[in-house]
Amino acid sequence: MKQERDLVIIGGGAAGLSAAQYGARANLDTLLIEEMAPGGQALLIDGLENYPGILEPINGYDFSERLRAQAEAFGAEILSASVTSVSKSGDRFILETTEGRIEALAVILATGAVHRHIGVPGEEEFQGRGVSYCATCDGPFFKGKRMLVVGGGDAACDEAMFLSKLSDRVILTHRREAFRAQKSLVDRILNNPRIEIRLNTVVREIKGSKKVEAVVLEELGGKGLYDEAVDAVFVFIGSDPKSSLAGSATRDEAGSILTDERMETSVTGLFAAGDVRVSPFRQIVTACSDGAVAAHCAALHIDGVKAGQASAPQGS
Ligand code: NAP
């Protein structure tokens, strides 16, 4: 494998794959590094229905496969490896990876985010035995069973809708009175007779013997603590950015990377795209857009670096 590249993209979700497509199409020697299967969080989507121009809902796996195939068709290379560090020396970035050292003139961080945990007793213990963070992956195991969904954002509402196709005993708990999710989703939840909504309610404990059997819920300002028998707990309470490779790049208090409108971070030549960066709205379409902008501006940056190198005096 070539060790010196124009552009290296870290992360193979919608943002990274879009960046790879745009980078390769701009004739950059483009390498995308991903430690898992390409696709990122989009892989978990049952039916993607709000991507412009795609009328029939498409499975997240199929959509991701198309992104990957398109990026590779334009000439991007995909490497299965973990990046352990990114540093900068002069105009070059040096990436240490499990497949060796790679140098690049620009780097796009598209490392995404990881799901948050509630942090209550039983959550870690029952992971894989009733506690899940992926309805598409684990929902079918609980067909017809009692399922509890935690969260009040788009993910919780989307996933509760999905789970309600598998069971008519879905309870959605949210810690506040009002949902954070888009109104259209909330309306669908409210009108779904298979979903029972419990607001101002928090999970205090997840209980069971070999697998989840019940949760301890607390209705804030209401009936206090009570047990609810459930077979599964699906947690969708947001995510934390995977920004540890961003070095000295400026982040917000949540750890998300700050970029300008060109997706460039506070480190020249280091770009960020998708869920890892500060953004008011996180969608597949915004991730793809971030990736395209980042690759385009990385190409301009790389042109500048190459022009500087070409005009530098011999030996410098
Ligand atoms: P989110 O929008 O950050 O919502 C997280 C929800 O979890 C909030 O309602 C929050 O409550 C609640 N929460 C946070 N910490 C909690 C805790 N410790 N205990 C209980 N509840 C807690 O996260 P998300 O729903 O994962 O969405 C992330 C991004 O992806 C958003 O930009 C979203 O629009 C996007 N997304 C879009 C779609 C779609 O368009 N169909 C689907 C999925 C995700 P509070 O409201 O009280 O803060």
Short mmCIF file of C-alpha atoms and ligand atoms in Angstrom, two decimals:
data_model
loop_
_atom_site.label_atom_id
_atom_site.label_comp_id
_atom_site.label_asym_id
_atom_site.label_seq_id
_atom_site.Cartn_x
_atom_site.Cartn_y
_atom_site.Cartn_z
CA MET A 1 0.00 0.00 0.00
CA LYS A 2 1.21 3.52 -0.85
CA GLN A 3 2.33 5.35 2.30
CA GLU A 4 2.15 8.91 0.89
CA ARG A 5 -1.25 10.29 -0.07
CA ASP A 6 -2.86 13.56 -1.01
CA LEU A 7 -5.93 13.09 1.16
CA VAL A 8 -6.66 10.68 4.00
CA ILE A 9 -10.18 10.41 5.38
CA ILE A 10 -10.64 8.77 8.76
CA GLY A 11 -14.06 7.15 9.16
CA GLY A 12 -16.26 5.40 6.65
CA GLY A 13 -19.77 6.64 7.47
CA ALA A 14 -21.89 8.80 5.20
CA ALA A 15 -19.61 11.84 5.71
CA GLY A 16 -16.38 9.93 5.10
CA LEU A 17 -17.64 8.00 2.07
CA SER A 18 -19.01 11.19 0.50
CA ALA A 19 -15.67 12.92 1.13
CA ALA A 20 -13.88 9.97 -0.47
CA GLN A 21 -16.07 10.21 -3.55
CA TYR A 22 -15.51 13.96 -3.93
CA GLY A 23 -11.80 13.69 -3.17
CA ALA A 24 -11.21 10.95 -5.73
CA ARG A 25 -13.37 12.70 -8.31
CA ALA A 26 -11.23 15.83 -7.83
CA ASN A 27 -8.31 13.63 -8.87
CA LEU A 28 -6.74 13.47 -5.42
CA ASP A 29 -4.92 10.33 -4.35
CA THR A 30 -7.56 9.52 -1.73
CA LEU A 31 -7.41 6.92 1.02
CA LEU A 32 -10.27 6.27 3.43
CA ILE A 33 -9.42 4.41 6.64
CA GLU A 34 -12.19 2.63 8.54
CA GLU A 35 -11.80 0.17 11.40
CA MET A 36 -15.20 -1.53 10.94
CA ALA A 37 -17.36 -2.17 7.89
CA PRO A 38 -17.94 1.05 5.88
CA GLY A 39 -21.33 2.64 6.53
CA GLY A 40 -21.15 3.93 10.10
CA GLN A 41 -24.40 4.66 11.93
CA ALA A 42 -26.35 4.66 8.66
CA LEU A 43 -25.97 0.87 8.64
CA LEU A 44 -28.46 0.74 11.52
CA ILE A 45 -31.25 2.58 9.72
CA ASP A 46 -34.20 0.37 8.87
CA GLY A 47 -35.71 2.65 6.23
CA LEU A 48 -34.03 5.90 5.19
CA GLU A 49 -36.95 8.00 4.03
CA ASN A 50 -35.73 11.60 4.16
CA TYR A 51 -32.76 11.59 1.81
CA PRO A 52 -33.64 14.01 -1.02
CA GLY A 53 -34.49 12.33 -4.28
CA ILE A 54 -34.91 8.84 -2.85
CA LEU A 55 -38.66 8.30 -2.86
CA GLU A 56 -38.91 4.73 -1.58
CA PRO A 57 -37.36 4.23 1.89
CA ILE A 58 -33.99 2.53 1.45
CA ASN A 59 -32.31 0.21 3.93
CA GLY A 60 -29.27 1.84 5.59
CA TYR A 61 -27.00 -1.05 4.61
CA ASP A 62 -27.96 -0.80 0.94
CA PHE A 63 -27.54 2.98 0.99
CA SER A 64 -24.07 2.68 2.57
CA GLU A 65 -23.05 0.05 0.04
CA ARG A 66 -23.98 2.45 -2.76
CA LEU A 67 -21.89 5.20 -1.17
CA ARG A 68 -18.94 2.84 -0.85
CA ALA A 69 -19.24 1.54 -4.41
CA GLN A 70 -19.52 5.08 -5.77
CA ALA A 71 -16.43 6.26 -3.86
CA GLU A 72 -14.41 3.27 -5.08
CA ALA A 73 -15.69 3.70 -8.64
CA PHE A 74 -14.21 7.21 -8.65
CA GLY A 75 -10.88 5.79 -7.50
CA ALA A 76 -10.88 6.15 -3.70
CA GLU A 77 -9.07 3.37 -1.86
CA ILE A 78 -10.50 1.96 1.38
CA LEU A 79 -8.19 0.55 4.05
CA SER A 80 -9.44 -1.53 6.96
CA ALA A 81 -7.32 -0.32 9.90
CA SER A 82 -7.40 1.71 13.12
CA VAL A 83 -5.72 5.08 13.28
CA THR A 84 -3.93 5.49 16.58
CA SER A 85 -2.57 9.03 16.17
CA VAL A 86 -2.52 12.01 13.84
CA SER A 87 0.27 14.60 14.05
CA LYS A 88 1.53 17.36 11.83
CA SER A 89 5.05 18.00 10.66
CA GLY A 90 5.43 21.02 8.40
CA ASP A 91 2.81 20.68 5.65
CA ARG A 92 2.37 16.96 6.17
CA PHE A 93 0.15 14.94 8.44
CA ILE A 94 1.53 11.74 9.86
CA LEU A 95 -0.94 9.02 10.74
CA GLU A 96 0.08 6.01 12.80
CA THR A 97 -2.23 3.11 11.99
CA THR A 98 -2.45 -0.58 12.72
CA GLU A 99 -1.33 -1.05 9.08
CA GLY A 100 1.69 1.22 9.39
CA ARG A 101 2.56 4.90 9.02
CA ILE A 102 0.78 6.97 6.35
CA GLU A 103 1.49 10.57 5.32
CA ALA A 104 -1.03 12.98 3.83
CA LEU A 105 -1.26 16.61 2.74
CA ALA A 106 -4.76 16.93 4.21
CA VAL A 107 -6.85 14.87 6.60
CA ILE A 108 -10.62 14.75 7.01
CA LEU A 109 -11.87 13.46 10.35
CA ALA A 110 -15.21 11.75 9.81
CA THR A 111 -15.05 9.56 12.88
CA GLY A 112 -18.67 10.10 13.95
CA ALA A 113 -20.01 9.59 17.43
CA VAL A 114 -20.76 6.80 19.89
CA HIS A 115 -24.09 6.24 21.64
CA ARG A 116 -24.48 7.43 25.22
CA HIS A 117 -25.35 5.15 28.11
CA ILE A 118 -27.90 6.02 30.80
CA GLY A 119 -25.49 4.99 33.54
CA VAL A 120 -27.92 3.12 35.80
CA PRO A 121 -27.40 -0.16 37.67
CA GLY A 122 -27.97 -3.13 35.36
CA GLU A 123 -27.25 -1.28 32.10
CA GLU A 124 -23.76 -2.69 31.53
CA GLU A 125 -24.62 -6.07 33.08
CA PHE A 126 -27.54 -6.70 30.72
CA GLN A 127 -25.97 -5.42 27.50
CA GLY A 128 -26.65 -8.06 24.88
CA ARG A 129 -29.17 -9.67 27.24
CA GLY A 130 -31.99 -7.18 26.77
CA VAL A 131 -30.21 -3.82 26.83
CA SER A 132 -29.56 -2.55 23.32
CA TYR A 133 -28.53 0.58 21.44
CA CYS A 134 -29.70 -0.66 18.02
CA ALA A 135 -33.36 -1.44 17.30
CA THR A 136 -32.71 -2.72 13.77
CA CYS A 137 -30.09 -5.17 15.06
CA ASP A 138 -31.82 -6.43 18.19
CA GLY A 139 -35.53 -5.56 17.82
CA PRO A 140 -36.41 -8.78 15.96
CA PHE A 141 -35.27 -10.83 19.00
CA PHE A 142 -38.11 -9.26 20.98
CA LYS A 143 -41.00 -9.74 18.57
CA GLY A 144 -44.28 -9.53 20.47
CA LYS A 145 -42.43 -8.79 23.74
CA ARG A 146 -42.52 -5.80 26.09
CA MET A 147 -39.99 -3.17 25.05
CA LEU A 148 -38.96 0.07 26.68
CA VAL A 149 -37.42 2.88 24.63
CA VAL A 150 -35.51 5.66 26.40
CA GLY A 151 -35.03 9.15 24.91
CA GLY A 152 -36.88 12.07 23.42
CA GLY A 153 -34.95 12.89 20.23
CA ASP A 154 -35.29 11.78 16.62
CA ALA A 155 -33.48 8.51 17.25
CA ALA A 156 -35.76 7.42 20.12
CA CYS A 157 -38.89 8.32 18.16
CA ASP A 158 -37.67 6.71 14.93
CA GLU A 159 -36.65 3.53 16.71
CA ALA A 160 -39.87 3.36 18.76
CA MET A 161 -41.77 3.52 15.45
CA PHE A 162 -39.63 0.67 14.11
CA LEU A 163 -40.11 -1.45 17.25
CA SER A 164 -43.87 -0.87 17.17
CA LYS A 165 -43.93 -2.90 13.94
CA LEU A 166 -42.62 -5.84 15.97
CA SER A 167 -44.74 -5.50 19.10
CA ASP A 168 -47.78 -3.63 20.38
CA ARG A 169 -46.21 -3.36 23.81
CA VAL A 170 -43.69 -0.55 23.29
CA ILE A 171 -43.29 2.06 26.03
CA LEU A 172 -41.41 5.27 25.22
CA THR A 173 -40.06 7.12 28.26
CA HIS A 174 -38.68 10.64 28.11
CA ARG A 175 -37.25 12.60 31.01
CA ARG A 176 -39.04 15.83 30.09
CA GLU A 177 -42.53 17.03 29.17
CA ALA A 178 -41.63 17.94 25.58
CA PHE A 179 -39.91 15.90 22.89
CA ARG A 180 -36.80 17.18 21.16
CA ALA A 181 -37.59 15.21 17.98
CA GLN A 182 -38.90 16.74 14.75
CA LYS A 183 -42.62 17.51 14.91
CA SER A 184 -43.54 15.11 12.10
CA LEU A 185 -41.97 12.23 14.03
CA VAL A 186 -43.58 13.25 17.32
CA ASP A 187 -46.99 13.39 15.62
CA ARG A 188 -46.52 9.86 14.33
CA ILE A 189 -45.54 8.65 17.79
CA LEU A 190 -48.52 10.32 19.42
CA ASN A 191 -50.87 8.73 16.89
CA ASN A 192 -49.41 5.25 17.17
CA PRO A 193 -51.67 3.05 19.34
CA ARG A 194 -48.87 0.48 19.72
CA ILE A 195 -46.67 2.97 21.59
CA GLU A 196 -47.41 4.09 25.13
CA ILE A 197 -45.73 7.36 26.06
CA ARG A 198 -44.55 8.16 29.56
CA LEU A 199 -43.22 11.68 29.94
CA ASN A 200 -41.28 13.12 32.90
CA THR A 201 -40.09 9.60 33.50
CA VAL A 202 -36.56 8.35 34.07
CA VAL A 203 -35.05 4.88 34.31
CA ARG A 204 -33.39 4.29 37.69
CA GLU A 205 -32.43 0.62 37.37
CA ILE A 206 -32.56 -2.32 34.99
CA LYS A 207 -33.30 -5.61 36.73
CA GLY A 208 -33.35 -9.31 35.90
CA SER A 209 -31.63 -12.63 36.53
CA LYS A 210 -30.15 -14.00 33.28
CA LYS A 211 -31.77 -11.33 31.10
CA VAL A 212 -33.76 -8.15 31.49
CA GLU A 213 -37.03 -8.70 33.34
CA ALA A 214 -38.01 -5.26 34.62
CA VAL A 215 -37.00 -1.64 35.01
CA VAL A 216 -37.39 0.68 37.95
CA LEU A 217 -38.96 3.88 36.61
CA GLU A 218 -39.46 7.18 38.38
CA GLU A 219 -42.20 9.56 37.37
CA LEU A 220 -40.81 12.95 38.31
CA GLY A 221 -43.23 14.97 40.40
CA GLY A 222 -45.74 12.12 40.06
CA LYS A 223 -46.05 8.64 41.45
CA GLY A 224 -42.32 8.29 42.18
CA LEU A 225 -40.54 4.95 41.86
CA TYR A 226 -42.27 1.87 40.47
CA ASP A 227 -41.36 -1.40 38.74
CA GLU A 228 -42.35 -2.04 35.13
CA ALA A 229 -42.00 -5.52 33.66
CA VAL A 230 -40.15 -5.39 30.31
CA ASP A 231 -38.10 -7.80 28.21
CA ALA A 232 -35.86 -5.26 26.52
CA VAL A 233 -34.56 -1.72 27.02
CA PHE A 234 -33.55 0.29 23.95
CA VAL A 235 -31.49 3.37 24.80
CA PHE A 236 -31.38 6.35 22.41
CA ILE A 237 -30.22 9.33 24.43
CA GLY A 238 -27.81 10.92 22.00
CA SER A 239 -24.16 10.35 21.31
CA ASP A 240 -20.69 11.63 22.08
CA PRO A 241 -18.27 12.70 19.33
CA LYS A 242 -15.25 10.51 18.62
CA SER A 243 -12.81 13.41 18.44
CA SER A 244 -9.74 12.00 20.19
CA LEU A 245 -7.67 12.10 16.96
CA ALA A 246 -8.25 15.84 16.54
CA GLY A 247 -5.11 16.79 18.51
CA SER A 248 -5.06 20.51 19.26
CA ALA A 249 -8.13 21.31 17.09
CA THR A 250 -10.67 23.41 18.98
CA ARG A 251 -13.69 21.57 20.35
CA ASP A 252 -16.84 22.64 22.20
CA GLU A 253 -17.64 21.59 25.78
CA ALA A 254 -19.18 18.33 24.49
CA GLY A 255 -15.98 17.47 22.59
CA SER A 256 -17.41 18.15 19.11
CA ILE A 257 -14.89 19.69 16.70
CA LEU A 258 -15.42 23.30 15.65
CA THR A 259 -15.01 23.99 11.94
CA ASP A 260 -15.47 26.99 9.68
CA GLU A 261 -17.88 26.89 6.73
CA ARG A 262 -15.16 25.10 4.74
CA MET A 263 -15.18 22.28 7.33
CA GLU A 264 -11.61 23.20 8.26
CA THR A 265 -10.68 22.91 11.93
CA SER A 266 -8.41 25.29 13.81
CA VAL A 267 -5.49 23.18 12.48
CA THR A 268 -4.69 24.15 8.87
CA GLY A 269 -5.26 21.21 6.52
CA LEU A 270 -7.25 19.23 9.10
CA PHE A 271 -10.94 19.07 8.22
CA ALA A 272 -13.91 17.51 10.04
CA ALA A 273 -17.23 16.26 8.66
CA GLY A 274 -20.40 14.63 9.98
CA ASP A 275 -21.36 13.81 13.56
CA VAL A 276 -17.89 14.51 14.98
CA ARG A 277 -18.20 18.24 14.33
CA VAL A 278 -20.37 20.93 15.91
CA SER A 279 -23.60 21.06 13.92
CA PRO A 280 -27.16 22.21 14.60
CA PHE A 281 -28.74 19.36 12.64
CA ARG A 282 -27.38 15.85 12.15
CA GLN A 283 -28.82 13.94 9.23
CA ILE A 284 -27.45 11.63 6.55
CA VAL A 285 -27.89 14.43 4.05
CA THR A 286 -25.94 16.91 6.21
CA ALA A 287 -23.17 14.34 6.76
CA CYS A 288 -22.90 13.80 2.99
CA SER A 289 -22.88 17.56 2.45
CA ASP A 290 -20.16 18.04 5.09
CA GLY A 291 -18.07 15.37 3.37
CA ALA A 292 -18.42 17.01 -0.03
CA VAL A 293 -17.50 20.47 1.29
CA ALA A 294 -14.57 19.10 3.28
CA ALA A 295 -13.15 17.21 0.29
CA HIS A 296 -13.56 20.20 -2.03
CA CYS A 297 -11.80 22.55 0.40
CA ALA A 298 -9.14 19.95 1.22
CA ALA A 299 -8.42 19.79 -2.54
CA LEU A 300 -7.92 23.57 -2.62
CA HIS A 301 -5.62 23.31 0.39
CA ILE A 302 -3.63 20.49 -1.23
CA ASP A 303 -3.26 22.50 -4.46
CA GLY A 304 -1.78 25.31 -2.36
CA VAL A 305 0.64 22.99 -0.56
CA LYS A 306 1.78 21.42 -3.85
CA ALA A 307 2.22 24.85 -5.48
CA GLY A 308 4.29 25.95 -2.47
CA GLN A 309 6.43 22.83 -2.67
CA ALA A 310 6.95 23.27 -6.43
CA SER A 311 8.07 26.90 -6.06
CA ALA A 312 10.28 26.27 -2.98
CA PRO A 313 14.03 26.62 -3.63
CA GLN A 314 15.81 23.29 -4.34
CA GLY A 315 16.94 21.56 -1.15
CA SER A 316 14.46 23.38 1.09
P1 NAP B 1 -30.55 14.01 20.64
O1 NAP B 1 -31.26 14.75 19.58
O2 NAP B 1 -29.38 14.63 21.31
O3 NAP B 1 -31.63 13.59 21.73
C1 NAP B 1 -31.23 12.88 22.86
C2 NAP B 1 -32.45 12.68 23.75
O4 NAP B 1 -32.08 11.89 24.85
C3 NAP B 1 -33.01 13.99 24.27
O5 NAP B 1 -34.41 13.96 24.24
C4 NAP B 1 -32.48 14.03 25.71
O6 NAP B 1 -33.35 14.63 26.62
C5 NAP B 1 -32.41 12.57 26.06
N1 NAP B 1 -31.34 12.32 27.03
C6 NAP B 1 -30.06 12.73 27.00
N2 NAP B 1 -29.36 12.27 28.05
C7 NAP B 1 -30.26 11.54 28.78
C8 NAP B 1 -30.14 10.81 29.97
N3 NAP B 1 -28.98 10.70 30.66
N4 NAP B 1 -31.24 10.18 30.44
C9 NAP B 1 -32.41 10.25 29.76
N5 NAP B 1 -32.58 10.94 28.61
C10 NAP B 1 -31.50 11.57 28.14
O7 NAP B 1 -30.00 12.59 20.09
P2 NAP B 1 -30.54 11.60 18.95
O8 NAP B 1 -31.99 11.42 19.05
O9 NAP B 1 -29.64 10.42 19.02
O10 NAP B 1 -30.22 12.39 17.60
C11 NAP B 1 -28.87 12.79 17.34
C12 NAP B 1 -28.85 13.54 16.02
O11 NAP B 1 -29.18 12.62 14.95
C13 NAP B 1 -29.87 14.67 15.96
O12 NAP B 1 -29.32 15.75 15.25
C14 NAP B 1 -31.02 14.05 15.19
O13 NAP B 1 -31.78 15.01 14.47
C15 NAP B 1 -30.32 13.09 14.25
N6 NAP B 1 -31.21 11.97 13.89
C16 NAP B 1 -32.13 12.18 12.92
C17 NAP B 1 -33.02 11.17 12.57
C18 NAP B 1 -34.04 11.42 11.50
O14 NAP B 1 -34.03 12.50 10.91
N7 NAP B 1 -34.95 10.52 11.24
C19 NAP B 1 -32.97 9.94 13.22
C20 NAP B 1 -32.03 9.76 14.25
C21 NAP B 1 -31.17 10.78 14.58
P3 NAP B 1 -33.61 16.22 26.61
O15 NAP B 1 -34.51 16.47 25.42
O16 NAP B 1 -34.23 16.47 27.92
O17 NAP B 1 -32.26 16.85 26.46
#
